[in-house]
Short mmCIF file of C-alpha atoms and ligand atoms in Angstrom, two decimals:
data_model
loop_
_atom_site.label_atom_id
_atom_site.label_comp_id
_atom_site.label_asym_id
_atom_site.label_seq_id
_atom_site.Cartn_x
_atom_site.Cartn_y
_atom_site.Cartn_z
CA MET A 1 9.38 3.33 32.98
CA HIS A 2 5.81 3.85 31.82
CA THR A 3 4.33 5.64 28.86
CA LEU A 4 0.87 6.98 28.19
CA THR A 5 -1.05 5.40 25.35
CA ARG A 6 -4.61 6.31 26.40
CA THR A 7 -5.82 7.38 29.73
CA ALA A 8 -8.65 7.42 32.14
CA PRO A 9 -10.11 10.87 32.86
CA ALA A 10 -8.12 11.03 36.06
CA LEU A 11 -4.87 11.51 34.14
CA ALA A 12 -2.26 13.53 35.93
CA PRO A 13 -1.41 16.65 33.95
CA THR A 14 2.32 15.81 34.25
CA ALA A 15 1.81 12.75 32.06
CA ILE A 16 0.45 14.57 28.98
CA PRO A 17 3.13 14.32 26.27
CA PHE A 18 1.50 17.10 24.23
CA ASP A 19 1.90 19.53 27.07
CA LEU A 20 4.65 22.00 26.00
CA GLU A 21 5.69 22.51 29.56
CA ASN A 22 6.43 18.79 30.02
CA GLU A 23 9.57 18.02 28.07
CA SER A 24 10.26 14.65 29.73
CA ALA A 25 6.85 13.24 29.00
CA TYR A 26 7.19 14.46 25.40
CA ARG A 27 10.66 12.85 25.03
CA GLN A 28 9.37 9.56 26.34
CA TRP A 29 6.33 9.58 24.08
CA ARG A 30 8.46 10.66 21.10
CA GLU A 31 10.89 7.82 21.51
CA LEU A 32 8.08 5.27 21.66
CA LYS A 33 6.23 6.88 18.79
CA LEU A 34 9.21 6.64 16.40
CA ARG A 35 10.31 3.19 17.53
CA SER A 36 9.36 0.76 14.74
CA TYR A 37 7.22 3.42 13.04
CA PRO A 38 6.06 2.14 9.66
CA ALA A 39 8.43 3.09 6.86
CA ARG A 40 6.28 1.87 3.90
CA ILE A 41 2.58 1.90 3.09
CA GLU A 42 2.59 -1.92 2.94
CA GLU A 43 3.16 -2.02 6.66
CA LEU A 44 -0.17 -0.33 7.18
CA VAL A 45 -2.18 -2.82 5.02
CA VAL A 46 -4.14 -5.62 6.56
CA GLU A 47 -5.78 -8.28 4.40
CA VAL A 48 -9.21 -9.14 5.61
CA GLY A 49 -12.10 -11.38 4.52
CA ASP A 50 -15.30 -9.54 5.32
CA PRO A 51 -14.81 -6.15 6.96
CA ARG A 52 -18.36 -6.34 8.30
CA ALA A 53 -17.30 -9.26 10.54
CA LEU A 54 -13.54 -9.28 11.22
CA THR A 55 -11.83 -12.20 12.76
CA GLY A 56 -10.06 -11.58 16.05
CA ALA A 57 -6.68 -11.64 14.31
CA GLU A 58 -7.79 -9.17 11.64
CA HIS A 59 -9.25 -6.84 14.26
CA GLU A 60 -6.03 -6.92 16.29
CA ALA A 61 -3.86 -6.33 13.20
CA ILE A 62 -5.90 -3.21 12.26
CA LEU A 63 -5.91 -1.96 15.87
CA ARG A 64 -2.20 -2.39 16.26
CA ARG A 65 -1.56 -0.19 13.26
CA CYS A 66 -3.98 2.46 14.39
CA ARG A 67 -2.38 2.42 17.87
CA LYS A 68 1.03 3.09 16.25
CA ALA A 69 0.19 5.30 13.31
CA ASN A 70 -3.44 6.40 13.93
CA MET A 71 -4.41 4.64 10.72
CA ALA A 72 -4.65 1.35 8.89
CA ILE A 73 -5.62 0.24 5.40
CA TYR A 74 -7.76 -2.83 5.06
CA ALA A 75 -8.00 -4.87 1.86
CA GLY A 76 -11.25 -6.83 1.98
CA LYS A 77 -12.76 -9.37 -0.37
CA VAL A 78 -16.26 -7.97 -0.39
CA ARG A 79 -17.09 -6.16 -3.65
CA GLU A 80 -20.71 -5.19 -2.93
CA ALA A 81 -21.91 -1.60 -2.72
CA ASP A 82 -23.08 -2.04 0.79
CA LYS A 83 -23.05 0.83 3.23
CA ASP A 84 -23.10 -1.65 6.05
CA ILE A 85 -19.40 -2.23 5.32
CA PRO A 86 -18.20 1.07 6.74
CA ARG A 87 -20.99 1.18 9.37
CA LEU A 88 -20.32 -2.36 10.74
CA LEU A 89 -16.54 -2.10 10.37
CA GLY A 90 -16.51 1.16 12.37
CA ARG A 91 -18.73 -0.33 15.06
CA GLN A 92 -16.13 -3.03 15.69
CA PHE A 93 -13.71 -0.21 16.67
CA GLY A 94 -16.15 1.66 18.88
CA LEU A 95 -17.10 4.10 16.10
CA GLN A 96 -20.78 4.80 16.49
CA ARG A 97 -21.54 8.52 16.61
CA LEU A 98 -21.67 9.48 12.97
CA ASP A 99 -21.46 13.12 11.91
CA SER A 100 -24.14 14.01 9.38
CA ASN A 101 -22.86 16.80 7.22
CA TRP A 102 -25.39 18.66 5.14
CA LEU A 103 -24.50 16.75 1.97
CA ALA A 104 -24.34 13.35 3.60
CA ASP A 105 -27.10 10.79 2.82
CA ASP A 106 -29.67 10.52 5.59
CA ASP A 107 -27.76 7.78 7.31
CA GLY A 108 -24.65 9.84 7.90
CA ILE A 109 -22.56 7.89 5.39
CA THR A 110 -21.56 9.97 2.40
CA GLN A 111 -21.17 8.63 -1.11
CA LEU A 112 -18.25 10.41 -2.70
CA THR A 113 -18.60 10.25 -6.40
CA VAL A 114 -18.52 12.77 -9.24
CA SER A 115 -21.81 14.61 -9.23
CA GLY A 116 -22.89 16.73 -12.10
CA ILE A 117 -26.11 17.96 -10.41
CA GLY A 118 -27.34 20.10 -7.58
CA GLU A 119 -25.25 21.65 -4.86
CA ARG A 120 -22.77 18.79 -4.77
CA GLN A 121 -21.08 19.71 -8.01
CA ASP A 122 -19.93 22.95 -6.36
CA TYR A 123 -17.90 21.07 -3.72
CA ILE A 124 -14.55 19.56 -4.50
CA PRO A 125 -15.20 16.14 -2.79
CA TYR A 126 -17.95 15.54 -5.35
CA THR A 127 -15.73 16.39 -8.31
CA ASP A 128 -12.72 14.68 -9.85
CA ARG A 129 -10.39 17.54 -8.84
CA PRO A 130 -7.51 17.18 -6.37
CA ILE A 131 -8.21 17.95 -2.69
CA LYS A 132 -5.46 19.64 -0.70
CA TRP A 133 -4.20 18.42 2.68
CA HIS A 134 -6.67 18.60 5.46
CA THR A 135 -8.27 16.82 8.36
CA ASP A 136 -11.99 16.12 8.12
CA GLY A 137 -14.45 18.47 9.63
CA TYR A 138 -11.95 21.31 10.11
CA TYR A 139 -14.93 23.73 9.87
CA ASN A 140 -16.89 21.91 12.51
CA PRO A 141 -17.53 23.46 15.91
CA PRO A 142 -15.91 21.74 18.94
CA ALA A 143 -19.11 19.83 19.77
CA ARG A 144 -18.85 18.14 16.41
CA ARG A 145 -15.17 17.41 16.44
CA ILE A 146 -14.29 14.58 14.02
CA ARG A 147 -11.99 12.14 15.85
CA ALA A 148 -12.13 9.22 13.45
CA MET A 149 -12.86 8.78 9.79
CA LEU A 150 -13.43 5.81 7.46
CA LEU A 151 -13.16 5.64 3.70
CA HIS A 152 -14.34 2.53 1.83
CA CYS A 153 -13.75 2.08 -1.87
CA VAL A 154 -16.64 0.53 -3.86
CA SER A 155 -15.13 1.30 -7.25
CA SER A 156 -12.04 3.06 -8.37
CA ALA A 157 -11.42 5.60 -11.18
CA ALA A 158 -9.92 4.73 -14.48
CA SER A 159 -6.82 6.61 -13.28
CA GLY A 160 -5.75 8.74 -10.38
CA GLY A 161 -7.54 9.26 -7.04
CA GLN A 162 -4.59 8.50 -4.92
CA SER A 163 -4.68 9.43 -1.23
CA ALA A 164 -1.70 10.73 0.73
CA LEU A 165 -1.75 10.26 4.44
CA MET A 166 0.22 11.64 7.38
CA ASP A 167 -0.28 10.79 11.02
CA HIS A 168 -1.27 14.08 12.75
CA GLU A 169 0.80 13.08 15.82
CA ILE A 170 3.87 12.88 13.51
CA ALA A 171 3.06 16.39 12.18
CA TYR A 172 2.90 17.58 15.83
CA LEU A 173 6.23 15.88 16.57
CA LEU A 174 8.04 17.35 13.53
CA LEU A 175 6.73 20.84 14.34
CA ARG A 176 7.74 20.59 18.01
CA ASP A 177 11.16 19.21 17.07
CA ALA A 178 11.65 22.14 14.72
CA ASN A 179 10.45 24.79 17.11
CA PRO A 180 8.22 24.25 20.14
CA GLU A 181 6.88 27.76 19.63
CA PHE A 182 5.29 26.61 16.30
CA VAL A 183 3.19 24.22 18.36
CA ARG A 184 2.31 26.93 20.84
CA ALA A 185 1.13 29.18 18.02
CA LEU A 186 -0.97 26.41 16.52
CA MET A 187 -2.51 25.60 19.86
CA ALA A 188 -3.78 29.15 20.29
CA PRO A 189 -7.53 29.23 20.46
CA ASP A 190 -7.72 31.85 17.64
CA ALA A 191 -5.05 30.33 15.34
CA MET A 192 -7.40 29.53 12.52
CA THR A 193 -10.77 30.86 11.39
CA ILE A 194 -13.04 29.37 8.77
CA PRO A 195 -15.27 32.21 7.62
CA ALA A 196 -19.03 31.75 7.58
CA ARG A 197 -20.49 30.21 4.47
CA ALA A 198 -23.47 32.09 3.23
CA ASN A 199 -26.21 30.97 0.87
CA GLU A 200 -28.06 33.52 -1.20
CA SER A 201 -30.51 34.12 1.54
CA SER A 202 -28.92 33.08 4.83
CA VAL A 203 -25.80 31.98 6.70
CA ALA A 204 -25.41 28.22 6.10
CA ARG A 205 -22.60 27.86 8.60
CA PRO A 206 -21.28 30.42 11.07
CA ALA A 207 -17.59 31.34 11.21
CA GLU A 208 -15.55 28.85 13.18
CA THR A 209 -12.41 29.97 15.10
CA GLY A 210 -10.23 27.48 16.90
CA PRO A 211 -6.82 25.93 17.36
CA VAL A 212 -5.07 23.60 14.98
CA PHE A 213 -3.91 21.27 17.74
CA HIS A 214 -6.17 20.55 20.62
CA VAL A 215 -5.56 18.17 23.52
CA ASP A 216 -8.69 16.69 25.00
CA PRO A 217 -8.33 17.45 28.72
CA SER A 218 -10.25 14.28 29.77
CA THR A 219 -8.37 11.72 27.57
CA ALA A 220 -5.10 13.54 26.68
CA GLU A 221 -5.65 12.65 22.99
CA LEU A 222 -4.36 15.05 20.35
CA HIS A 223 -6.78 16.34 17.80
CA MET A 224 -5.84 18.33 14.65
CA ARG A 225 -7.86 20.71 12.68
CA TYR A 226 -6.28 21.83 9.46
CA THR A 227 -6.70 22.73 5.84
CA ALA A 228 -4.03 23.68 3.35
CA ARG A 229 -6.57 25.63 1.30
CA THR A 230 -5.70 29.32 0.96
CA ARG A 231 -9.19 30.60 0.17
CA SER A 232 -11.97 30.76 2.81
CA ILE A 233 -9.54 30.53 5.65
CA ARG A 234 -7.98 33.20 7.97
CA TRP A 235 -4.81 32.55 9.91
CA THR A 236 -3.84 34.74 12.89
CA GLN A 237 -1.54 37.29 11.37
CA ASP A 238 1.44 37.03 13.69
CA PRO A 239 4.89 35.99 12.52
CA LEU A 240 5.06 32.80 14.56
CA THR A 241 1.65 31.42 13.32
CA LEU A 242 2.56 32.21 9.77
CA ALA A 243 6.01 30.60 10.13
CA ALA A 244 4.34 27.51 11.72
CA THR A 245 1.87 27.15 8.90
CA ALA A 246 4.59 27.66 6.32
CA PHE A 247 6.70 24.89 8.02
CA LEU A 248 3.65 22.56 8.08
CA GLU A 249 3.05 23.25 4.40
CA SER A 250 6.64 22.43 3.63
CA LEU A 251 6.39 19.16 5.63
CA LEU A 252 3.35 18.11 3.57
CA SER A 253 4.74 19.07 0.26
CA ALA A 254 8.16 17.42 0.70
CA ASP A 255 8.98 13.84 -0.12
CA SER A 256 8.81 12.31 3.38
CA THR A 257 8.97 8.84 4.75
CA TYR A 258 6.07 9.82 6.97
CA ILE A 259 3.75 10.43 4.01
CA PHE A 260 1.98 7.30 2.87
CA ARG A 261 0.38 7.10 -0.55
CA ALA A 262 -2.30 4.69 -1.56
CA THR A 263 -4.84 4.31 -4.34
CA LEU A 264 -7.73 2.36 -2.90
CA GLU A 265 -9.01 -0.50 -5.05
CA PRO A 266 -12.55 -1.92 -4.77
CA GLY A 267 -12.95 -3.61 -1.37
CA MET A 268 -10.16 -1.54 0.28
CA GLY A 269 -10.54 1.25 2.84
CA ILE A 270 -8.85 3.48 5.34
CA ILE A 271 -9.72 3.60 8.99
CA CYS A 272 -8.05 6.36 10.96
CA ASN A 273 -8.15 8.81 13.80
CA ASN A 274 -8.72 11.64 11.34
CA VAL A 275 -5.14 11.86 10.17
CA LEU A 276 -4.01 14.46 7.62
CA HIS A 277 -4.84 13.44 4.09
CA ASP A 278 -5.19 14.73 0.53
CA ARG A 279 -6.47 13.29 -2.78
CA SER A 280 -5.08 13.59 -6.25
CA GLY A 281 -7.31 14.34 -9.19
CA PHE A 282 -8.77 11.39 -11.13
CA THR A 283 -10.39 10.43 -14.40
CA ASP A 284 -13.49 8.30 -14.62
CA ASN A 285 -14.74 6.45 -17.67
CA GLU A 286 -17.85 4.38 -18.42
CA ALA A 287 -16.36 1.24 -16.92
CA HIS A 288 -14.63 2.91 -13.96
CA ARG A 289 -16.58 5.44 -11.95
CA ARG A 290 -14.95 6.19 -8.57
CA LEU A 291 -17.29 5.68 -5.59
CA LEU A 292 -16.14 5.83 -2.04
CA TYR A 293 -18.19 5.74 1.11
CA ARG A 294 -17.09 8.09 3.83
CA ALA A 295 -18.05 7.93 7.49
CA ARG A 296 -17.03 10.59 10.02
CA TYR A 297 -17.24 9.98 13.72
CA TYR A 298 -17.22 11.97 16.91
CA ASP A 299 -15.66 8.86 18.57
CA ARG A 300 -11.95 7.93 18.37
CA ILE A 301 -10.98 4.39 17.55
CA GLU A 302 -11.48 2.45 20.71
CA ASP A 303 -8.32 0.90 22.02
CA GLY A 304 -9.44 -1.18 24.97
CA ALA A 305 -6.12 -2.81 25.51
CA ALA A 306 -4.36 0.53 25.88
CA VAL A 307 -6.69 2.19 28.30
CA ARG A 308 -4.07 2.04 31.01
CA MET A 309 -0.43 2.83 31.56
CA GLU A 310 1.41 0.44 29.43
CA PRO A 311 4.98 -0.67 30.20
CA ALA A 312 7.25 0.76 27.50
CA VAL A 313 8.94 -2.55 26.94
CA SER A 314 5.69 -4.11 25.76
CA GLN A 315 5.13 -1.60 23.03
CA PRO A 316 4.33 -3.84 20.04
CA SER A 317 6.10 -3.45 16.85
CA LEU A 318 4.07 -3.69 13.65
FE1 FE2 B 401 -11.12 14.30 3.86
#
């Protein structure tokens, strides 16, 4: 028996577990996905020395967690405010093509901190307010799909600022188990529209319509585009789509063993294949001003060892 972990472009359509018409591939993938799936946040944490230059064992430990759960948390010993930390860490996992959003610094790595000035103070990431569940770049066009994301903590808040995380493949699995038609509705190309954002004088970003779940036809990887926000979003108004989004919301608001919660301390970070995440509100003071670096990539975490059909029996546990 073989299972698909990552594929060459020549993948046979019958092997795609996210294909709703292929129940046996899905069942096989599902069984492997849930086998030894992490039950606690500690299982996702890897202690490292310098994230800019991981040892082979550190790299393998992070990769193994990403392979299983699409995410890992590293706890490094470097306390410097050095943007090379996310940049060089990402590069060790094949993450190179940075997305420069309009508020990112010139180098494509964004400093997330409370800003009381300019346009940034109008956007929640640059405030101390909570951020609802989402995947990064949900408003991006397909050509700028965010496949991986990295958050590195330089300094933490006096209190709060906790992140919750859920593997988007688990969200897919729970939706499909509940009702495969939920998945079909969320794969519709017009499922979700982010309206255009207009400045006073012009359109800063056109409206973006697309699916929630998208399977890359060349790699068979699953991508998710989602926001739990209720303003500045339009869902297709059919009963199935609305039931699917309500179910997803209930998954994310329930107490679930699939939701991991972490408050990053200085030197720690998250590397992931753009999993679902949120952030609680936080409070800074003079001594503790929260600063995180964020890097968003068009690349997915490179998993050289899995670019092949891997025997199911060799699936590593964490
Ligand atoms: Fe985010």
